[in-house]
Short mmCIF file of C-alpha atoms and ligand atoms in Angstrom, two decimals:
data_model
loop_
_atom_site.label_atom_id
_atom_site.label_comp_id
_atom_site.label_asym_id
_atom_site.label_seq_id
_atom_site.Cartn_x
_atom_site.Cartn_y
_atom_site.Cartn_z
CA MET P 1 14.58 -57.37 -55.11
CA SER P 2 12.85 -57.36 -51.71
CA SER P 3 12.47 -54.12 -49.76
CA THR P 4 12.36 -55.94 -46.44
CA ILE P 5 15.91 -56.59 -45.33
CA PHE P 6 14.82 -57.43 -41.79
CA THR P 7 12.13 -59.72 -40.46
CA ARG P 8 8.87 -58.09 -39.46
CA ALA P 9 9.47 -58.81 -35.74
CA PHE P 10 12.87 -57.10 -35.88
CA ASP P 11 11.40 -54.18 -37.77
CA ARG P 12 8.82 -53.72 -35.03
CA ARG P 13 11.46 -53.83 -32.34
CA VAL P 14 13.48 -51.12 -34.11
CA ARG P 15 10.38 -48.96 -34.36
CA THR P 16 9.56 -49.45 -30.66
CA LEU P 17 13.14 -48.58 -29.77
CA LEU P 18 13.01 -45.40 -31.86
CA THR P 19 9.71 -44.42 -30.24
CA VAL P 20 11.10 -44.96 -26.74
CA LEU P 21 14.22 -42.96 -27.65
CA GLY P 22 12.06 -40.20 -29.08
CA ILE P 23 9.96 -40.01 -25.92
CA SER P 24 12.97 -39.95 -23.64
CA VAL P 25 14.56 -37.13 -25.67
CA VAL P 26 11.36 -35.10 -25.35
CA VAL P 27 10.88 -35.87 -21.65
CA GLY P 28 14.59 -35.44 -20.90
CA GLY P 29 14.63 -32.16 -22.79
CA ALA P 30 11.61 -30.90 -20.91
CA PHE P 31 13.11 -31.94 -17.59
CA GLY P 32 16.42 -30.29 -18.44
CA THR P 33 14.76 -27.07 -19.58
CA HIS P 34 12.64 -27.10 -16.45
CA THR P 35 15.70 -27.47 -14.21
CA LEU P 36 17.68 -24.83 -16.08
CA TRP P 37 14.71 -22.49 -16.22
CA GLN P 38 14.26 -22.80 -12.45
CA ALA P 39 17.93 -22.08 -11.88
CA ASN P 40 17.67 -19.02 -14.15
CA MET P 41 14.61 -17.82 -12.27
CA GLU P 42 16.50 -17.90 -9.04
CA GLN P 43 19.56 -16.20 -10.41
CA GLY P 44 17.91 -13.44 -12.45
CA TYR P 45 14.99 -13.02 -10.04
CA SER P 46 13.72 -9.44 -10.22
CA PRO P 47 10.18 -9.17 -8.82
CA ALA P 48 8.03 -6.06 -9.32
CA GLN P 49 7.75 -4.04 -6.09
CA PRO P 50 4.62 -2.40 -4.63
CA LEU P 51 6.32 0.99 -5.02
CA ALA P 52 8.77 1.69 -7.83
CA PHE P 53 11.83 2.30 -5.66
CA ASN P 54 14.80 2.99 -7.91
CA HIS P 55 18.35 2.30 -6.68
CA ALA P 56 19.82 3.82 -9.85
CA ILE P 57 18.29 7.18 -8.82
CA MET P 58 18.83 6.93 -5.04
CA ALA P 59 22.18 5.17 -4.77
CA GLY P 60 23.36 6.02 -8.32
CA THR P 61 22.43 9.61 -9.23
CA HIS P 62 22.08 10.90 -5.65
CA LYS P 63 24.91 8.75 -4.25
CA ILE P 64 23.17 7.93 -0.97
CA GLU P 65 25.37 5.37 0.83
CA CYS P 66 24.10 1.78 0.88
CA THR P 67 24.50 1.60 4.64
CA TYR P 68 22.64 4.90 5.14
CA CYS P 69 19.48 2.88 4.34
CA HIS P 70 20.64 -0.68 5.03
CA THR P 71 21.82 0.31 8.48
CA GLN P 72 22.27 -3.14 9.98
CA ALA P 73 24.61 -4.59 7.35
CA LEU P 74 27.77 -3.73 9.28
CA LYS P 75 26.29 -4.68 12.66
CA GLY P 76 24.49 -8.00 12.35
CA PRO P 77 23.18 -10.84 10.21
CA HIS P 78 20.53 -8.83 8.30
CA ALA P 79 21.14 -5.68 6.26
CA GLY P 80 17.62 -4.39 6.97
CA ILE P 81 15.20 -2.38 4.81
CA PRO P 82 14.39 1.26 5.73
CA THR P 83 10.94 1.99 7.15
CA VAL P 84 8.48 4.54 5.74
CA ALA P 85 9.53 6.86 8.58
CA ASP P 86 13.15 6.55 7.38
CA CYS P 87 12.08 7.55 3.86
CA MET P 88 10.15 10.52 5.25
CA LYS P 89 13.28 11.92 6.89
CA CYS P 90 14.02 13.18 3.37
CA HIS P 91 10.66 13.02 1.65
CA LYS P 92 8.72 15.32 3.97
CA GLU P 93 10.78 17.92 2.14
CA ILE P 94 11.48 16.25 -1.19
CA GLN P 95 8.11 16.13 -3.00
CA THR P 96 9.21 16.23 -6.62
CA LYS P 97 6.58 16.86 -9.31
CA ASP P 98 6.57 15.56 -12.88
CA GLY P 99 6.35 17.72 -16.06
CA GLU P 100 2.59 18.16 -15.64
CA GLY P 101 2.85 19.35 -12.06
CA HIS P 102 1.67 16.08 -10.48
CA LEU P 103 3.59 14.53 -7.63
CA LYS P 104 5.77 11.69 -8.95
CA GLU P 105 3.85 8.42 -8.73
CA GLY P 106 6.28 6.71 -6.34
CA LEU P 107 6.19 9.70 -3.99
CA ALA P 108 2.39 9.87 -4.05
CA GLN P 109 2.35 6.19 -3.06
CA LEU P 110 4.92 6.83 -0.33
CA ASN P 111 2.70 9.60 1.11
CA GLU P 112 -0.23 7.17 1.13
CA TYR P 113 1.70 4.59 3.18
CA TRP P 114 2.85 7.39 5.52
CA ARG P 115 -0.70 8.67 6.03
CA ALA P 116 -2.10 5.14 6.51
CA LYS P 117 0.80 4.26 8.88
CA THR P 118 1.26 0.92 7.09
CA PRO P 119 4.61 -0.60 6.14
CA ILE P 120 5.39 -1.06 2.43
CA PRO P 121 5.00 -4.78 1.60
CA TRP P 122 8.32 -5.11 -0.31
CA VAL P 123 8.83 -8.43 -2.11
CA LYS P 124 12.02 -10.20 -1.01
CA VAL P 125 14.61 -10.58 -3.76
CA HIS P 126 17.05 -12.66 -1.70
CA ASP P 127 15.81 -15.29 0.72
CA LEU P 128 18.06 -18.08 1.96
CA ALA P 129 16.55 -21.32 3.25
CA ASP P 130 16.07 -21.27 7.03
CA PHE P 131 18.63 -24.04 7.54
CA VAL P 132 21.42 -21.80 6.28
CA TYR P 133 23.18 -19.31 8.54
CA PHE P 134 24.45 -16.11 6.94
CA ASP P 135 25.75 -12.95 8.58
CA HIS P 136 26.37 -9.66 6.74
CA SER P 137 28.60 -8.13 9.39
CA ARG P 138 30.98 -11.12 9.31
CA HIS P 139 31.53 -10.54 5.61
CA LEU P 140 31.81 -6.76 5.73
CA GLN P 141 34.53 -6.34 8.30
CA PRO P 142 37.30 -4.15 6.87
CA HIS P 143 39.82 -7.01 6.82
CA THR P 144 37.74 -9.16 4.40
CA GLY P 145 37.95 -6.51 1.67
CA LEU P 146 34.42 -7.44 0.50
CA GLN P 147 31.92 -4.91 -0.88
CA CYS P 148 28.15 -5.15 -1.35
CA ALA P 149 28.74 -5.45 -5.10
CA ASP P 150 30.83 -8.64 -4.69
CA CYS P 151 27.62 -10.48 -3.80
CA HIS P 152 24.81 -8.23 -5.07
CA GLY P 153 26.28 -6.83 -8.29
CA ASP P 154 26.17 -3.13 -9.14
CA VAL P 155 22.88 -2.26 -7.39
CA ALA P 156 23.59 1.45 -7.85
CA LYS P 157 22.90 0.93 -11.58
CA MET P 158 19.69 -1.11 -11.12
CA ASP P 159 16.24 0.41 -11.74
CA ARG P 160 14.86 -2.70 -10.06
CA VAL P 161 16.91 -4.98 -7.80
CA THR P 162 17.88 -8.26 -9.48
CA ARG P 163 19.41 -11.27 -7.78
CA VAL P 164 22.67 -11.63 -9.71
CA ASN P 165 23.97 -14.68 -7.80
CA SER P 166 22.22 -18.00 -7.20
CA LEU P 167 22.81 -18.10 -3.40
CA LYS P 168 23.29 -21.86 -3.83
CA MET P 169 25.75 -23.72 -1.59
CA GLY P 170 28.24 -23.93 -4.47
CA TRP P 171 28.29 -20.15 -4.78
CA CYS P 172 29.12 -19.69 -1.07
CA LEU P 173 31.77 -22.42 -1.21
CA ASP P 174 33.41 -21.10 -4.41
CA CYS P 175 34.40 -18.02 -2.48
CA HIS P 176 35.10 -19.69 0.89
CA MET P 177 37.39 -22.32 -0.74
CA GLN P 178 39.71 -19.82 -2.42
CA ALA P 179 43.30 -19.91 -1.26
CA PRO P 180 43.92 -17.74 1.78
CA GLN P 181 44.22 -14.06 0.80
CA LYS P 182 46.59 -11.74 2.56
CA ASN P 183 43.77 -10.58 4.86
CA THR P 184 42.69 -14.11 5.89
CA PRO P 185 42.92 -14.74 9.64
CA GLU P 186 46.03 -16.63 10.80
CA GLY P 187 45.81 -20.44 10.62
CA TRP P 188 43.05 -20.72 7.98
CA THR P 189 43.87 -22.93 4.98
CA THR P 190 41.07 -21.40 2.90
CA ARG P 191 39.75 -17.85 2.55
CA ALA P 192 36.89 -18.64 4.95
CA PRO P 193 35.78 -21.74 6.93
CA ILE P 194 34.18 -24.55 4.89
CA HIS P 195 33.17 -27.09 7.55
CA CYS P 196 29.45 -27.86 7.39
CA THR P 197 28.58 -26.24 10.73
CA THR P 198 29.84 -22.86 9.52
CA CYS P 199 26.60 -22.44 7.60
CA HIS P 200 24.39 -25.25 8.97
CA ARG P 201 24.08 -24.99 12.73
C1 HEC N 301 17.37 5.45 0.03
C2 HEC N 301 17.48 4.14 0.64
C3 HEC N 301 18.32 3.06 -0.02
C4 HEC N 301 19.62 3.15 -0.46
C5 HEC N 301 20.54 4.36 -0.48
C6 HEC N 301 19.98 1.82 -0.91
N1 HEC N 301 18.91 0.97 -0.76
FE1 HEC N 301 18.88 -1.01 -1.18
N2 HEC N 301 16.89 -1.09 -0.78
C7 HEC N 301 16.13 -0.04 -0.31
C8 HEC N 301 14.73 -0.43 -0.28
C9 HEC N 301 13.55 0.43 0.14
C10 HEC N 301 14.68 -1.77 -0.73
C11 HEC N 301 13.44 -2.66 -0.89
C12 HEC N 301 12.81 -2.42 -2.23
C13 HEC N 301 13.56 -3.02 -3.38
O1 HEC N 301 13.87 -4.21 -3.37
O2 HEC N 301 13.87 -2.25 -4.33
C14 HEC N 301 16.06 -2.16 -1.03
C15 HEC N 301 16.45 -3.41 -1.49
C16 HEC N 301 17.78 -3.81 -1.65
C17 HEC N 301 18.22 -5.16 -1.94
C18 HEC N 301 17.31 -6.36 -2.13
C19 HEC N 301 16.77 -6.84 -0.81
C20 HEC N 301 16.02 -8.15 -0.91
O3 HEC N 301 14.79 -8.15 -0.92
O4 HEC N 301 16.69 -9.19 -1.03
C21 HEC N 301 19.58 -5.15 -2.03
C22 HEC N 301 20.49 -6.32 -2.31
C23 HEC N 301 20.00 -3.79 -1.82
N3 HEC N 301 18.88 -3.01 -1.58
C24 HEC N 301 21.31 -3.37 -1.86
C25 HEC N 301 21.69 -2.03 -1.84
C26 HEC N 301 23.03 -1.58 -2.16
C27 HEC N 301 24.19 -2.47 -2.50
C28 HEC N 301 23.01 -0.20 -2.06
C29 HEC N 301 24.13 0.76 -2.36
C30 HEC N 301 24.69 0.68 -3.70
C31 HEC N 301 21.65 0.17 -1.67
N4 HEC N 301 20.89 -0.95 -1.58
C32 HEC N 301 21.22 1.49 -1.42
C33 HEC N 301 16.60 1.20 0.08
C34 HEC N 301 17.87 1.69 -0.21
C1 HEC N 302 18.78 10.71 2.19
C2 HEC N 302 17.57 11.22 1.62
C3 HEC N 302 16.59 10.23 1.02
C4 HEC N 302 16.02 9.13 1.63
C5 HEC N 302 16.28 8.57 3.02
C6 HEC N 302 15.07 8.58 0.67
N1 HEC N 302 15.08 9.33 -0.48
FE1 HEC N 302 13.90 9.02 -2.12
N2 HEC N 302 14.81 10.56 -3.07
C7 HEC N 302 15.82 11.36 -2.54
C8 HEC N 302 16.27 12.31 -3.56
C9 HEC N 302 17.37 13.33 -3.40
C10 HEC N 302 15.46 12.06 -4.71
C11 HEC N 302 15.49 12.79 -6.04
C12 HEC N 302 14.46 13.88 -6.02
C13 HEC N 302 14.38 14.63 -7.32
O1 HEC N 302 14.60 14.05 -8.38
O2 HEC N 302 14.08 15.83 -7.24
C14 HEC N 302 14.56 10.97 -4.36
C15 HEC N 302 13.59 10.46 -5.22
C16 HEC N 302 12.68 9.47 -4.89
C17 HEC N 302 11.61 8.99 -5.74
C18 HEC N 302 11.28 9.54 -7.13
C19 HEC N 302 12.14 8.88 -8.15
C20 HEC N 302 11.81 9.35 -9.53
O3 HEC N 302 12.43 10.32 -9.97
O4 HEC N 302 10.93 8.77 -10.13
C21 HEC N 302 10.96 8.00 -5.07
C22 HEC N 302 9.77 7.18 -5.55
C23 HEC N 302 11.63 7.84 -3.79
N3 HEC N 302 12.67 8.76 -3.71
C24 HEC N 302 11.26 6.94 -2.84
C25 HEC N 302 11.92 6.75 -1.62
C26 HEC N 302 11.59 5.71 -0.67
C27 HEC N 302 10.48 4.69 -0.85
C28 HEC N 302 12.45 5.85 0.37
C29 HEC N 302 12.58 4.99 1.60
C30 HEC N 302 12.76 3.57 1.35
C31 HEC N 302 13.33 6.99 0.07
N4 HEC N 302 12.98 7.50 -1.15
C32 HEC N 302 14.31 7.45 0.91
C33 HEC N 302 16.32 11.28 -1.26
C34 HEC N 302 16.00 10.33 -0.31
C1 HEC N 303 29.25 -12.25 1.08
C2 HEC N 303 28.10 -11.86 0.30
C3 HEC N 303 27.32 -10.62 0.65
C4 HEC N 303 27.79 -9.33 0.84
C5 HEC N 303 29.24 -8.85 0.80
C6 HEC N 303 26.62 -8.50 1.07
N1 HEC N 303 25.48 -9.26 1.03
FE1 HEC N 303 23.56 -8.63 1.24
N2 HEC N 303 22.89 -10.56 1.15
C7 HEC N 303 23.69 -11.67 0.95
C8 HEC N 303 22.90 -12.87 1.12
C9 HEC N 303 23.40 -14.30 1.01
C10 HEC N 303 21.57 -12.43 1.42
C11 HEC N 303 20.35 -13.30 1.74
C12 HEC N 303 20.28 -13.43 3.24
C13 HEC N 303 19.08 -14.17 3.76
O1 HEC N 303 18.15 -14.46 3.01
O2 HEC N 303 19.08 -14.46 4.98
C14 HEC N 303 21.61 -10.97 1.41
C15 HEC N 303 20.50 -10.15 1.67
C16 HEC N 303 20.52 -8.76 1.64
C17 HEC N 303 19.36 -7.91 1.83
C18 HEC N 303 17.94 -8.35 2.12
C19 HEC N 303 17.77 -9.09 3.42
C20 HEC N 303 18.46 -8.49 4.62
O3 HEC N 303 19.51 -9.02 5.01
O4 HEC N 303 17.98 -7.53 5.19
C21 HEC N 303 19.81 -6.61 1.74
C22 HEC N 303 18.97 -5.35 1.88
C23 HEC N 303 21.24 -6.66 1.48
N3 HEC N 303 21.64 -7.99 1.44
C24 HEC N 303 22.04 -5.56 1.33
C25 HEC N 303 23.44 -5.59 1.35
C26 HEC N 303 24.28 -4.40 1.42
C27 HEC N 303 23.76 -2.96 1.47
C28 HEC N 303 25.58 -4.83 1.44
C29 HEC N 303 26.86 -4.00 1.58
C30 HEC N 303 26.89 -3.06 2.70
C31 HEC N 303 25.55 -6.30 1.35
N4 HEC N 303 24.24 -6.71 1.32
C32 HEC N 303 26.66 -7.13 1.29
C33 HEC N 303 25.02 -11.66 0.64
C34 HEC N 303 25.87 -10.57 0.76
C1 HEC N 304 32.69 -13.34 -2.14
C2 HEC N 304 33.13 -14.23 -1.07
C3 HEC N 304 32.12 -14.87 -0.15
C4 HEC N 304 30.88 -15.37 -0.45
C5 HEC N 304 30.17 -15.37 -1.79
C6 HEC N 304 30.35 -15.94 0.76
N1 HEC N 304 31.25 -15.76 1.78
FE1 HEC N 304 30.97 -16.32 3.73
N2 HEC N 304 32.79 -15.54 4.21
C7 HEC N 304 33.68 -14.96 3.32
C8 HEC N 304 34.85 -14.53 4.05
C9 HEC N 304 36.07 -13.85 3.45
C10 HEC N 304 34.65 -14.88 5.41
C11 HEC N 304 35.61 -14.70 6.58
C12 HEC N 304 35.29 -13.48 7.37
C13 HEC N 304 36.37 -13.27 8.42
O1 HEC N 304 37.54 -13.19 8.06
O2 HEC N 304 36.00 -13.20 9.58
C14 HEC N 304 33.33 -15.50 5.48
C15 HEC N 304 32.75 -15.97 6.65
C16 HEC N 304 31.52 -16.57 6.75
C17 HEC N 304 30.91 -17.03 7.98
C18 HEC N 304 31.52 -16.93 9.38
C19 HEC N 304 32.50 -18.06 9.53
C20 HEC N 304 33.03 -18.26 10.94
O3 HEC N 304 34.12 -17.79 11.23
O4 HEC N 304 32.33 -18.92 11.72
C21 HEC N 304 29.69 -17.58 7.63
C22 HEC N 304 28.68 -18.22 8.57
C23 HEC N 304 29.55 -17.48 6.19
N3 HEC N 304 30.67 -16.84 5.70
C24 HEC N 304 28.47 -17.94 5.48
C25 HEC N 304 28.29 -17.75 4.10
C26 HEC N 304 27.14 -18.23 3.35
C27 HEC N 304 25.98 -19.02 3.91
C28 HEC N 304 27.33 -17.82 2.06
C29 HEC N 304 26.43 -18.03 0.87
C30 HEC N 304 25.01 -17.73 1.03
C31 HEC N 304 28.60 -17.11 2.01
N4 HEC N 304 29.15 -17.10 3.26
C32 HEC N 304 29.11 -16.55 0.85
C33 HEC N 304 33.49 -14.79 1.98
C34 HEC N 304 32.34 -15.12 1.26
C1 HEC N 305 29.64 -21.49 3.10
C2 HEC N 305 28.35 -22.00 3.50
C3 HEC N 305 28.05 -23.47 3.43
C4 HEC N 305 28.84 -24.53 3.86
C5 HEC N 305 30.24 -24.47 4.46
C6 HEC N 305 28.07 -25.73 3.66
N1 HEC N 305 26.84 -25.41 3.12
FE1 HEC N 305 25.33 -26.72 2.68
N2 HEC N 305 24.18 -25.18 1.95
C7 HEC N 305 24.56 -23.87 1.93
C8 HEC N 305 23.52 -23.11 1.28
C9 HEC N 305 23.52 -21.60 1.03
C10 HEC N 305 22.47 -24.01 0.94
C11 HEC N 305 21.13 -23.70 0.33
C12 HEC N 305 21.08 -24.04 -1.11
C13 HEC N 305 19.72 -23.75 -1.71
O1 HEC N 305 18.88 -23.10 -1.11
O2 HEC N 305 19.56 -24.21 -2.83
C14 HEC N 305 22.94 -25.33 1.38
C15 HEC N 305 22.21 -26.51 1.23
C16 HEC N 305 22.61 -27.74 1.72
C17 HEC N 305 21.80 -28.96 1.65
C18 HEC N 305 20.41 -29.07 1.05
C19 HEC N 305 20.48 -29.60 -0.35
C20 HEC N 305 20.90 -28.59 -1.32
O3 HEC N 305 21.95 -28.78 -1.97
O4 HEC N 305 20.21 -27.57 -1.46
C21 HEC N 305 22.53 -29.95 2.23
C22 HEC N 305 22.12 -31.42 2.39
C23 HEC N 305 23.80 -29.37 2.66
N3 HEC N 305 23.80 -28.03 2.34
C24 HEC N 305 24.82 -30.07 3.28
C25 HEC N 305 26.08 -29.56 3.58
C26 HEC N 305 27.20 -30.36 4.09
C27 HEC N 305 27.14 -31.84 4.39
C28 HEC N 305 28.24 -29.50 4.26
C29 HEC N 305 29.67 -29.83 4.69
C30 HEC N 305 30.39 -30.74 3.85
C31 HEC N 305 27.77 -28.17 3.87
N4 HEC N 305 26.47 -28.24 3.46
C32 HEC N 305 28.53 -27.00 3.95
C33 HEC N 305 25.73 -23.33 2.42
C34 HEC N 305 26.79 -24.05 2.97
#
């Protein structure tokens, strides 16, 4: 009884084939993981900030309106981030101490920025490519029925802001392509325009 069913040349070819397959599975797997991992990074992106600003305390516990701080959201393309002077409208008075009688760390930092007259270098959580046009005020008109949370998730529960949506083209289009809602302007066949120049101009 011979153990070699195949010729040596065939045997070698099978082995080469298996090796090539093995390599492509490894490389393909790595590429796939890399792509997925990148996508995850963008979606769950939650960078540390220079000062531990906590939306769950400010917008959650103390129920300060989103647009009290992000004043431009209803008026123009950018929502805007409050300046140190805006913070000090409240924090000249509010100087809360911790259990040991020290000023809370975030507030001590805030006072430093105020004294040094330097802006806080916040790290952007959302940042669309420059070739995309987006406008907050267009989305937040009363007739659209949209809320901050529809795009940003429940920020009032976040200790640290996380990007809950990818901001990819598909995400924008998923919403724009929905069938017209009862508040959609007359004559539109989708919920919002989808021609390329809506967002690329
Ligand atoms: C007291 C002021 C204040 C209030 C109230 C507030 N924010 Fe903010 N918000 C900030 C500051 C400061 C930052 C920048 C630091 C950070 O990212 O945490 C910020 C960051 C953000 C970001 C991320 C911006 C980026 O870099 O992409 C979003 C989204 C946001 N806020 C949404 C909201 C929403 C929604 C509400 C209401 C539920 C809200 N904020 C209430 C001050 C405020
Ligand atoms: C409308 C008033 C108001 C504004 C504006 C405001 N805050 Fe506050 N902030 C509060 C209140 C109220 C508290 C809770 C104080 C307490 O717990 O005694 C607070 C608490 C804090 C704390 C401590 C949180 C903790 O308990 O660890 C930090 C840090 C802070 N604010 C930073 C900021 C920064 C930075 C800005 C500007 C981007 C800002 N605040 C704007 C009202 C405000
Ligand atoms: C239709 C989706 C949508 C809604 C609704 C929305 N946002 Fe945004 N928001 C975005 C996108 C997209 C960006 C990134 C814009 C960019 O990078 O130019 C962004 C960026 C931001 C930023 C950081 C950059 C900036 O524009 O200043 C803040 C702060 C913010 N949003 C707060 C809010 C608040 C507060 C509300 C509700 C009052 C809100 N957003 C409603 C989609 C939305
Ligand atoms: C949750 C739903 C939703 C998402 C997500 C969304 N949009 Fe919109 N968008 C709308 C609605 C609704 C309107 C129509 C507003 C109106 O009726 O005037 C609109 C309108 C617009 C307009 C103005 C269109 C015009 O009339 O010229 C632009 C520009 C736009 N969106 C860009 C974007 C971009 C870019 C993104 C993704 C980064 C995005 N939108 C994500 C719902 C959405
Ligand atoms: C509702 C808004 C919206 C509309 C309408 C839209 N795009 Fe985009 N597009 C985006 C956004 C947001 C990005 C950025 C994606 C990113 O950063 O990954 C993008 C990215 C792109 C890119 C870069 C490659 C990529 O996928 O990132 C191309 C090319 C493009 N769009 C072409 C088009 C064409 C062609 C149309 C019309 C058929 C169109 N877009 C319609 C929002 C839109």
